[in-house]
One Martini backbone bead per residue (centre of mass of N, CA, C, O) as a GRO file, in nm:
protein
  415
    1MET     BB    1   2.170   0.586   2.999
    2ALA     BB    2   2.359   0.828   3.030
    3GLU     BB    3   2.416   1.136   3.142
    4ARG     BB    4   2.296   1.442   3.082
    5GLN     BB    5   2.053   1.432   2.777
    6ILE     BB    6   1.942   1.605   2.559
    7LEU     BB    7   1.689   1.692   2.410
    8ALA     BB    8   1.442   1.752   2.102
    9ALA     BB    9   1.076   1.788   2.077
   10LEU     BB   10   0.863   1.746   1.781
   11GLU     BB   11   0.554   1.895   1.679
   12ILE     BB   12   0.273   1.900   1.465
   13THR     BB   13   0.000   2.076   1.490
   14ASP     BB   14  -0.225   2.259   1.258
   15HIS     BB   15  -0.098   2.554   1.426
   16ASP     BB   16   0.157   2.470   1.494
   17VAL     BB   17   0.477   2.426   1.631
   18ARG     BB   18   0.662   2.208   1.892
   19LEU     BB   19   0.934   2.288   2.140
   20LEU     BB   20   1.149   2.089   2.339
   21VAL     BB   21   1.353   2.076   2.543
   22GLY     BB   22   1.594   1.891   2.739
   23GLU     BB   23   1.734   1.718   3.051
   24TYR     BB   24   1.821   1.372   3.092
   25HIS     BB   25   1.822   1.324   3.463
   26ASP     BB   26   1.718   1.039   3.694
   27THR     BB   27   1.386   1.038   3.555
   28ARG     BB   28   1.425   1.342   3.435
   29VAL     BB   29   1.299   1.650   3.289
   30ASN     BB   30   1.466   1.964   3.219
   31VAL     BB   31   1.348   2.247   3.146
   32LEU     BB   32   1.524   2.477   2.879
   33ARG     BB   33   1.304   2.479   2.671
   34THR     BB   34   1.038   2.658   2.473
   35GLU     BB   35   0.871   2.663   2.129
   36ILE     BB   36   0.641   2.799   1.969
   37VAL     BB   37   0.482   2.823   1.581
   38PRO     BB   38   0.329   2.971   1.406
   39MET     BB   39   0.116   2.868   1.149
   40LYS     BB   40   0.016   2.788   0.773
   41ALA     BB   41   0.062   2.460   0.665
   42MET     BB   42  -0.193   2.286   0.718
   43ASP     BB   43  -0.465   2.049   0.668
   44GLY     BB   44  -0.456   1.908   0.974
   45PHE     BB   45  -0.222   1.680   0.907
   46ALA     BB   46  -0.178   1.777   0.665
   47ILE     BB   47   0.047   1.925   0.367
   48LYS     BB   48   0.018   2.260   0.223
   49ASN     BB   49   0.304   2.389   0.317
   50PRO     BB   50   0.649   2.303   0.358
   51SER     BB   51   0.813   2.549   0.353
   52ALA     BB   52   0.640   2.655   0.629
   53LEU     BB   53   0.700   2.418   0.806
   54SER     BB   54   1.004   2.450   0.768
   55GLU     BB   55   1.073   2.732   0.890
   56ALA     BB   56   0.918   2.735   1.174
   57ILE     BB   57   1.113   2.470   1.253
   58LYS     BB   58   1.338   2.655   1.261
   59THR     BB   59   1.272   2.879   1.427
   60ALA     BB   60   1.212   2.694   1.682
   61ALA     BB   61   1.508   2.622   1.693
   62LYS     BB   62   1.688   2.883   1.685
   63ARG     BB   63   1.575   3.006   1.962
   64ALA     BB   64   1.659   2.775   2.100
   65SER     BB   65   1.959   2.749   2.085
   66ASP     BB   66   2.004   3.020   2.167
   67ALA     BB   67   1.892   3.050   2.458
   68ILE     BB   68   2.125   2.751   2.525
   69GLY     BB   69   2.427   2.807   2.337
   70MET     BB   70   2.336   2.571   2.164
   71GLN     BB   71   2.280   2.349   1.863
   72ILE     BB   72   1.999   2.200   1.739
   73LYS     BB   73   2.015   1.976   1.554
   74ARG     BB   74   1.825   1.684   1.698
   75VAL     BB   75   1.516   1.534   1.675
   76LEU     BB   76   1.188   1.455   1.774
   77VAL     BB   77   0.926   1.287   1.671
   78ALA     BB   78   0.578   1.364   1.568
   79ILE     BB   79   0.363   1.141   1.462
   80PRO     BB   80   0.004   1.108   1.288
   81SER     BB   81  -0.230   0.895   1.396
   82TYR     BB   82  -0.244   0.763   1.119
   83ARG     BB   83  -0.319   0.451   0.988
   84VAL     BB   84  -0.294   0.239   1.205
   85MET     BB   85  -0.060  -0.032   1.227
   86LYS     BB   86  -0.076  -0.383   1.415
   87ASN     BB   87   0.195  -0.575   1.544
   88ASN     BB   88   0.255  -0.907   1.641
   89ILE     BB   89   0.584  -1.024   1.730
   90ARG     BB   90   0.795  -1.347   1.764
   91ILE     BB   91   1.123  -1.346   1.853
   92SER     BB   92   1.527  -1.499   1.797
   93MET     BB   93   1.774  -1.659   1.947
   94GLY     BB   94   2.105  -1.713   1.972
   95ILE     BB   95   2.304  -1.789   2.240
   96ASP     BB   96   2.744  -1.753   2.277
   97ASN     BB   97   2.891  -1.695   2.470
   98TYR     BB   98   3.057  -1.800   2.702
   99GLU     BB   99   2.879  -1.785   2.961
  100ARG     BB  100   2.555  -1.773   2.871
  101LYS     BB  101   2.416  -1.442   2.816
  102VAL     BB  102   2.272  -1.146   2.866
  103LYS     BB  103   2.339  -0.912   2.678
  104ILE     BB  104   2.311  -0.606   2.523
  105GLU     BB  105   2.348  -0.709   2.242
  106ASP     BB  106   2.173  -0.935   2.205
  107LEU     BB  107   1.930  -0.728   2.247
  108GLN     BB  108   1.966  -0.576   1.964
  109ALA     BB  109   1.958  -0.814   1.765
  110LEU     BB  110   1.733  -0.835   1.829
  111VAL     BB  111   1.491  -0.630   1.801
  112ARG     BB  112   1.632  -0.558   1.481
  113LYS     BB  113   1.452  -0.753   1.380
  114GLY     BB  114   1.179  -0.612   1.481
  115TYR     BB  115   1.233  -0.311   1.326
  116THR     BB  116   1.250  -0.462   1.051
  117TYR     BB  117   1.079  -0.586   1.007
  118PRO     BB  118   0.789  -0.610   0.755
  119MET     BB  119   0.560  -0.351   0.633
  120PRO     BB  120   0.416  -0.255   0.421
  121GLU     BB  121   0.398   0.007   0.159
  122ASP     BB  122   0.219   0.196   0.348
  123LYS     BB  123   0.409   0.179   0.543
  124ALA     BB  124   0.550   0.248   0.874
  125LEU     BB  125   0.759   0.236   1.107
  126ILE     BB  126   0.741   0.384   1.427
  127ASN     BB  127   0.678   0.130   1.674
  128TRP     BB  128   0.837  -0.076   1.959
  129MET     BB  129   0.788  -0.242   2.159
  130PRO     BB  130   0.813  -0.442   2.438
  131LEU     BB  131   0.692  -0.685   2.627
  132LYS     BB  132   0.845  -0.987   2.618
  133TYR     BB  133   1.069  -1.145   2.775
  134TYR     BB  134   1.233  -1.502   2.681
  135THR     BB  135   1.460  -1.757   2.862
  136ASN     BB  136   1.416  -2.014   2.833
  137ARG     BB  137   1.090  -1.955   2.884
  138ILE     BB  138   1.096  -1.723   3.042
  139ALA     BB  139   0.963  -1.465   3.178
  140PHE     BB  140   1.027  -1.069   3.087
  141LYS     BB  141   0.947  -0.764   3.127
  142ARG     BB  142   1.268  -0.682   3.166
  143MET     BB  143   1.626  -0.721   3.065
  144PRO     BB  144   1.823  -0.973   3.065
  145LEU     BB  145   2.045  -0.950   3.253
  146ASP     BB  146   2.264  -1.217   3.291
  147GLU     BB  147   2.061  -1.452   3.204
  148PRO     BB  148   2.069  -1.747   3.162
  149CYS     BB  149   2.106  -1.831   2.809
  150ASP     BB  150   2.024  -2.011   2.481
  151LEU     BB  151   1.733  -1.850   2.456
  152LEU     BB  152   1.607  -1.554   2.299
  153GLU     BB  153   1.330  -1.394   2.341
  154ALA     BB  154   1.061  -1.168   2.201
  155GLU     BB  155   0.756  -0.945   2.236
  156LEU     BB  156   0.601  -0.765   2.010
  157ASP     BB  157   0.500  -0.434   1.905
  158LEU     BB  158   0.387  -0.306   1.618
  159TYR     BB  159   0.367   0.064   1.478
  160GLY     BB  160   0.208   0.180   1.196
  161ALA     BB  161   0.208   0.452   0.920
  162ASP     BB  162   0.161   0.640   0.715
  163LYS     BB  163   0.393   0.650   0.502
  164PHE     BB  164   0.367   0.949   0.355
  165THR     BB  165   0.325   1.111   0.628
  166SER     BB  166   0.587   1.059   0.710
  167TYR     BB  167   0.737   1.150   0.544
  168ASP     BB  168   0.702   1.429   0.510
  169TYR     BB  169   0.729   1.522   0.781
  170ALA     BB  170   1.079   1.404   0.747
  171ARG     BB  171   1.111   1.647   0.521
  172ALA     BB  172   0.997   1.858   0.714
  173VAL     BB  173   1.291   1.801   0.896
  174ASP     BB  174   1.500   1.833   0.660
  175ALA     BB  175   1.473   2.104   0.515
  176ALA     BB  176   1.559   2.239   0.865
  177GLY     BB  177   1.867   2.113   0.905
  178LEU     BB  178   1.722   1.818   1.052
  179GLU     BB  179   1.756   1.556   1.182
  180ILE     BB  180   1.650   1.244   1.306
  181VAL     BB  181   1.678   1.028   1.599
  182ASP     BB  182   1.320   0.986   1.571
  183VAL     BB  183   1.012   0.858   1.615
  184CYS     BB  184   0.626   0.865   1.707
  185LEU     BB  185   0.394   0.866   1.741
  186ASP     BB  186   0.198   1.053   1.943
  187ILE     BB  187  -0.004   0.914   2.113
  188TYR     BB  188   0.226   0.737   2.234
  189ALA     BB  189   0.324   0.982   2.435
  190VAL     BB  190   0.177   1.049   2.540
  191ALA     BB  191   0.059   0.809   2.733
  192LYS     BB  192   0.346   0.737   2.842
  193GLU     BB  193   0.377   1.087   3.007
  194ALA     BB  194   0.064   0.981   3.156
  195ALA     BB  195   0.061   0.660   3.212
  196LEU     BB  196  -0.144   0.445   3.009
  197PHE     BB  197  -0.021   0.179   3.024
  198GLU     BB  198  -0.081   0.143   3.320
  199LEU     BB  199  -0.385   0.214   3.348
  200SER     BB  200  -0.461   0.002   3.142
  201VAL     BB  201  -0.391  -0.326   3.312
  202ASN     BB  202  -0.734  -0.315   3.444
  203LYS     BB  203  -0.826  -0.118   3.243
  204PRO     BB  204  -0.950   0.094   3.039
  205VAL     BB  205  -0.887   0.321   2.823
  206VAL     BB  206  -0.903   0.699   2.664
  207VAL     BB  207  -0.790   0.900   2.469
  208ALA     BB  208  -0.789   1.285   2.401
  209ASP     BB  209  -0.600   1.495   2.145
  210ILE     BB  210  -0.769   1.826   2.119
  211GLU     BB  211  -0.707   2.020   1.850
  212HIS     BB  212  -0.814   2.256   1.615
  213GLU     BB  213  -0.899   2.015   1.313
  214ARG     BB  214  -0.793   1.725   1.524
  215THR     BB  215  -0.885   1.394   1.760
  216THR     BB  216  -0.704   1.197   1.877
  217LEU     BB  217  -0.771   0.831   1.953
  218ALA     BB  218  -0.723   0.623   2.215
  219ILE     BB  219  -0.708   0.245   2.290
  220LEU     BB  220  -0.653   0.063   2.608
  221HIS     BB  221  -0.528  -0.152   2.688
  222ASN     BB  222  -0.300  -0.416   2.884
  223GLY     BB  223  -0.084  -0.211   2.770
  224ARG     BB  224  -0.135  -0.144   2.472
  225ILE     BB  225  -0.260  -0.038   2.195
  226GLU     BB  226  -0.558  -0.101   1.999
  227ALA     BB  227  -0.654   0.200   1.860
  228THR     BB  228  -0.736   0.458   1.646
  229LYS     BB  229  -0.830   0.811   1.576
  230LEU     BB  230  -0.988   1.075   1.334
  231LEU     BB  231  -1.047   1.323   1.394
  232GLU     BB  232  -1.214   1.624   1.187
  233THR     BB  233  -1.208   1.774   1.488
  234GLY     BB  234  -1.220   2.058   1.707
  235TYR     BB  235  -1.207   2.358   1.866
  236GLY     BB  236  -1.184   2.534   1.588
  237ASP     BB  237  -1.540   2.486   1.639
  238TRP     BB  238  -1.606   2.689   1.882
  239GLU     BB  239  -1.490   2.937   1.739
  240ALA     BB  240  -1.657   2.961   1.517
  241ALA     BB  241  -1.939   2.986   1.644
  242MET     BB  242  -1.877   3.276   1.768
  243THR     BB  243  -1.768   3.406   1.474
  244LYS     BB  244  -2.127   3.346   1.372
  245THR     BB  245  -2.242   3.477   1.635
  246TYR     BB  246  -1.979   3.724   1.622
  247PRO     BB  247  -1.746   4.005   1.579
  248ILE     BB  248  -1.507   3.796   1.595
  249SER     BB  249  -1.225   3.689   1.660
  250GLU     BB  250  -1.061   3.436   1.713
  251GLU     BB  251  -0.898   3.469   1.891
  252VAL     BB  252  -1.058   3.567   2.087
  253ALA     BB  253  -1.244   3.338   2.122
  254HIS     BB  254  -1.066   3.164   2.275
  255LYS     BB  255  -1.036   3.332   2.441
  256LEU     BB  256  -1.267   3.288   2.646
  257ILE     BB  257  -1.276   2.971   2.617
  258PHE     BB  258  -1.103   2.948   2.831
  259GLN     BB  259  -1.123   3.140   3.032
  260ASN     BB  260  -1.488   3.173   3.092
  261ALA     BB  261  -1.554   2.909   3.054
  262ASP     BB  262  -1.807   2.656   3.212
  263LEU     BB  263  -1.886   2.290   3.208
  264SER     BB  264  -1.932   2.292   3.477
  265ASN     BB  265  -2.173   2.287   3.737
  266HIS     BB  266  -2.304   2.535   3.664
  267LEU     BB  267  -2.402   2.901   3.709
  268PRO     BB  268  -2.436   3.143   3.494
  269GLU     BB  269  -2.432   3.467   3.481
  270ASP     BB  270  -2.408   3.790   3.314
  271THR     BB  271  -2.186   3.864   3.315
  272PRO     BB  272  -1.943   4.037   3.129
  273VAL     BB  273  -1.659   3.916   2.900
  274HIS     BB  274  -1.787   4.141   2.634
  275LEU     BB  275  -1.692   4.445   2.431
  276TRP     BB  276  -1.854   4.659   2.207
  277LYS     BB  277  -1.885   4.911   1.955
  278ASN     BB  278  -2.204   4.974   1.748
  279GLU     BB  279  -2.304   5.254   1.620
  280ASP     BB  280  -2.308   5.396   1.964
  281ARG     BB  281  -2.287   5.101   2.046
  282THR     BB  282  -2.313   4.854   2.319
  283HIS     BB  283  -2.226   4.554   2.367
  284GLN     BB  284  -2.238   4.175   2.473
  285ILE     BB  285  -2.093   3.902   2.607
  286THR     BB  286  -2.193   3.727   2.838
  287GLU     BB  287  -2.161   3.416   3.026
  288ARG     BB  288  -2.362   3.317   2.925
  289ASP     BB  289  -2.385   3.302   2.642
  290LEU     BB  290  -2.108   3.136   2.602
  291ASN     BB  291  -2.259   2.861   2.741
  292ASP     BB  292  -2.487   2.876   2.533
  293ARG     BB  293  -2.321   2.805   2.240
  294LEU     BB  294  -2.109   2.624   2.406
  295LYS     BB  295  -2.255   2.342   2.363
  296PRO     BB  296  -2.368   2.235   2.174
  297VAL     BB  297  -2.087   2.173   2.015
  298ILE     BB  298  -1.970   2.011   2.258
  299LYS     BB  299  -2.154   1.784   2.183
  300GLU     BB  300  -2.087   1.762   1.872
  301TRP     BB  301  -1.835   1.668   1.960
  302ALA     BB  302  -1.865   1.437   2.163
  303ASP     BB  303  -2.075   1.238   1.976
  304GLN     BB  304  -1.854   1.242   1.861
  305LEU     BB  305  -1.656   1.026   2.021
  306ALA     BB  306  -1.875   0.850   2.130
  307TYR     BB  307  -1.930   0.652   1.950
  308THR     BB  308  -1.631   0.545   1.820
  309ALA     BB  309  -1.701   0.449   2.221
  310GLU     BB  310  -1.978   0.314   2.265
  311ASP     BB  311  -1.892   0.051   2.435
  312LEU     BB  312  -1.722   0.186   2.648
  313PHE     BB  313  -1.905   0.367   2.777
  314LYS     BB  314  -2.106   0.127   2.873
  315MET     BB  315  -1.837   0.136   3.106
  316PRO     BB  316  -1.791   0.162   3.436
  317SER     BB  317  -1.417   0.111   3.391
  318LEU     BB  318  -1.398   0.381   3.245
  319SER     BB  319  -1.104   0.602   3.099
  320LEU     BB  320  -1.108   0.952   3.029
  321VAL     BB  321  -0.799   1.115   2.887
  322LEU     BB  322  -0.786   1.487   2.829
  323THR     BB  323  -0.584   1.658   2.559
  324GLY     BB  324  -0.360   1.923   2.484
  325ALA     BB  325  -0.570   2.210   2.431
  326GLY     BB  326  -0.876   2.121   2.453
  327ALA     BB  327  -0.836   2.050   2.777
  328GLU     BB  328  -0.840   2.317   2.889
  329LEU     BB  329  -1.152   2.325   2.943
  330ASP     BB  330  -1.361   2.400   3.192
  331GLY     BB  331  -1.528   2.142   3.252
  332LEU     BB  332  -1.441   1.945   3.018
  333GLN     BB  333  -1.492   1.638   3.222
  334ASP     BB  334  -1.778   1.702   3.371
  335TYR     BB  335  -1.939   1.686   3.083
  336PHE     BB  336  -1.885   1.347   3.077
  337LYS     BB  337  -2.025   1.291   3.357
  338MET     BB  338  -2.300   1.468   3.308
  339ASN     BB  339  -2.379   1.305   2.949
  340TYR     BB  340  -2.147   1.033   3.001
  341GLY     BB  341  -2.072   0.825   3.248
  342VAL     BB  342  -1.818   0.898   3.284
  343GLN     BB  343  -1.444   0.916   3.376
  344ALA     BB  344  -1.302   1.240   3.359
  345THR     BB  345  -0.992   1.354   3.263
  346SER     BB  346  -0.712   1.633   3.284
  347TYR     BB  347  -0.387   1.643   3.144
  348TYR     BB  348  -0.102   1.753   3.328
  349PRO     BB  349   0.163   1.789   3.379
  350ASP     BB  350   0.459   1.815   3.635
  351THR     BB  351   0.689   1.969   3.562
  352VAL     BB  352   0.888   2.250   3.464
  353GLY     BB  353   0.738   2.476   3.233
  354VAL     BB  354   0.496   2.226   3.130
  355ARG     BB  355   0.197   2.291   3.266
  356ARG     BB  356   0.055   2.144   3.001
  357SER     BB  357  -0.144   1.979   2.797
  358TYR     BB  358   0.036   2.059   2.522
  359TRP     BB  359   0.313   1.906   2.670
  360THR     BB  360   0.288   1.591   2.650
  361CYS     BB  361   0.402   1.509   2.370
  362CYS     BB  362   0.682   1.653   2.411
  363LEU     BB  363   0.718   1.411   2.688
  364GLY     BB  364   0.682   1.142   2.544
  365LEU     BB  365   0.936   1.140   2.332
  366ILE     BB  366   1.097   1.144   2.570
  367TYR     BB  367   1.040   0.881   2.712
  368ALA     BB  368   1.024   0.673   2.484
  369PHE     BB  369   1.346   0.696   2.378
  370VAL     BB  370   1.462   0.616   2.708
  371ASP     BB  371   1.351   0.343   2.702
  372ALA     BB  372   1.512   0.257   2.459
  373TYR     BB  373   1.804   0.380   2.406
  374PRO     BB  374   1.932   0.055   2.527
  375LEU     BB  375   1.890  -0.048   2.214
  376TYR     BB  376   2.063   0.132   2.068
  377ARG     BB  377   2.271   0.144   1.863
  378ASN     BB  378   2.259   0.479   1.843
  379LYS     BB  379   2.373   0.804   2.031
  380LYS     BB  380   2.207   1.053   1.937
  381THR     BB  381   2.122   1.349   2.041
  382SER     BB  382   2.024   1.680   1.982
  383VAL     BB  383   2.355   1.761   2.090
  384ASP     BB  384   2.665   1.908   2.103
  385ILE     BB  385   2.881   1.940   2.407
  386ALA     BB  386   3.141   2.001   2.302
  387ASP     BB  387   3.110   2.237   2.107
  388ALA     BB  388   3.210   2.488   2.018
  389PRO     BB  389   3.158   2.772   1.830
  390LYS     BB  390   3.028   2.751   1.527
  391LYS     BB  391   3.046   2.744   1.176
  392LYS     BB  392   2.853   2.829   0.946
  393LYS     BB  393   2.708   2.573   0.658
  394LYS     BB  394   2.686   2.571   0.388
  395GLU     BB  395   2.411   2.629   0.202
  396THR     BB  396   2.275   2.334  -0.001
  397ASN     BB  397   2.028   2.260  -0.325
  398THR     BB  398   2.177   2.021  -0.468
  399GLU     BB  399   2.052   1.793  -0.386
  400GLU     BB  400   1.855   1.590  -0.474
  401ASP     BB  401   1.583   1.402  -0.425
  402ASP     BB  402   1.593   1.096  -0.411
  403ALA     BB  403   1.757   1.114  -0.215
  404VAL     BB  404   1.653   1.209   0.022
  405THR     BB  405   1.443   0.946   0.005
  406LYS     BB  406   1.633   0.746   0.067
  407LYS     BB  407   1.727   0.848   0.339
  408LEU     BB  408   1.448   0.818   0.443
  409LYS     BB  409   1.423   0.510   0.425
  410SER     BB  410   1.584   0.450   0.572
  411PHE     BB  411   1.523   0.492   0.847
  412PHE     BB  412   1.251   0.345   0.859
  413GLN     BB  413   1.368   0.067   0.805
  414GLY     BB  414   1.649   0.178   1.024
  415LYS     BB  415   1.791   0.240   1.311
   0.00000   0.00000   0.00000
């Protein structure tokens, strides 16, 4: 990949839009800007208010553009892991160049055969993952550049997701005035940043990405994503348990849970964590009250997770990795160890500027794109660095809806 490429990664969650702008250089991402724009445009992973979502995306992009002094024109986009289907294919082509050696153009042509592979009508191809390359039947994990070869082959995993959901997300980005550089399953991006493909080579891994209204699960083994599942429950249910019990807002409930609750083997005290007055009487929530109210709803959520991965939870070698905003609840990893006997960790990126679990997906979007970058012929990134200060183009709304659909369809069918 060319040096100093600036990439903007966009994740649309069930309650906000997250945008991370990073400069990839020397195998690392240097974070230039992050933006979080709250919005009420979603029902879980489904878009219920497209215009509100597009406005939130536009706001995030404008704020970030103003901050870095360059216009963000294109983004990497996370697609929800809904109705994911995996295909394993093997493709081949002859090498007919003068030297009979593998060149990057050969690899690009070979892999293109993979990511243009036909998908079912209700699926859009989102990720393609080369597993092995073969030159004259000799296997390579990495690209076999300049290897002698007459017959070049590759084994790929193709990951498709629900087409209508994927198109809806793409339309929202398009309506915000941004181009899409690449798309990636959100859980694939999480696995990429947290190095879960490598971790799962010798033991199974379950990853749980916890957001407000949903928890995305994936099972990884032998360095591959084997299955995904969306649970319609998240830390919003934890907040709801507090707001139904006490006269507090969702915002206050959120702060209490993530700043004062602790699910580890810790004896809560009767120390007040929240006070309010009503009819000249002072009321309080203590640390003990908070933990006692949370534990039943946490158990209900964790039981759903454990039931979904029931067979794996019985394996002593299993690793459970928690990510997303909900993973920042203190002691959540200890809760799984104590109650389910599962080795669990809460993942936090170690990149300066984004050391919060909820940035895992956005960072992973960049690393997933960088890995595949040499195999793309289209070398677009998120900004045009050489551009002088630009005049705003006049916005037009004359583009027909069927033209937009055609453009998005062509994107999903081929890079």
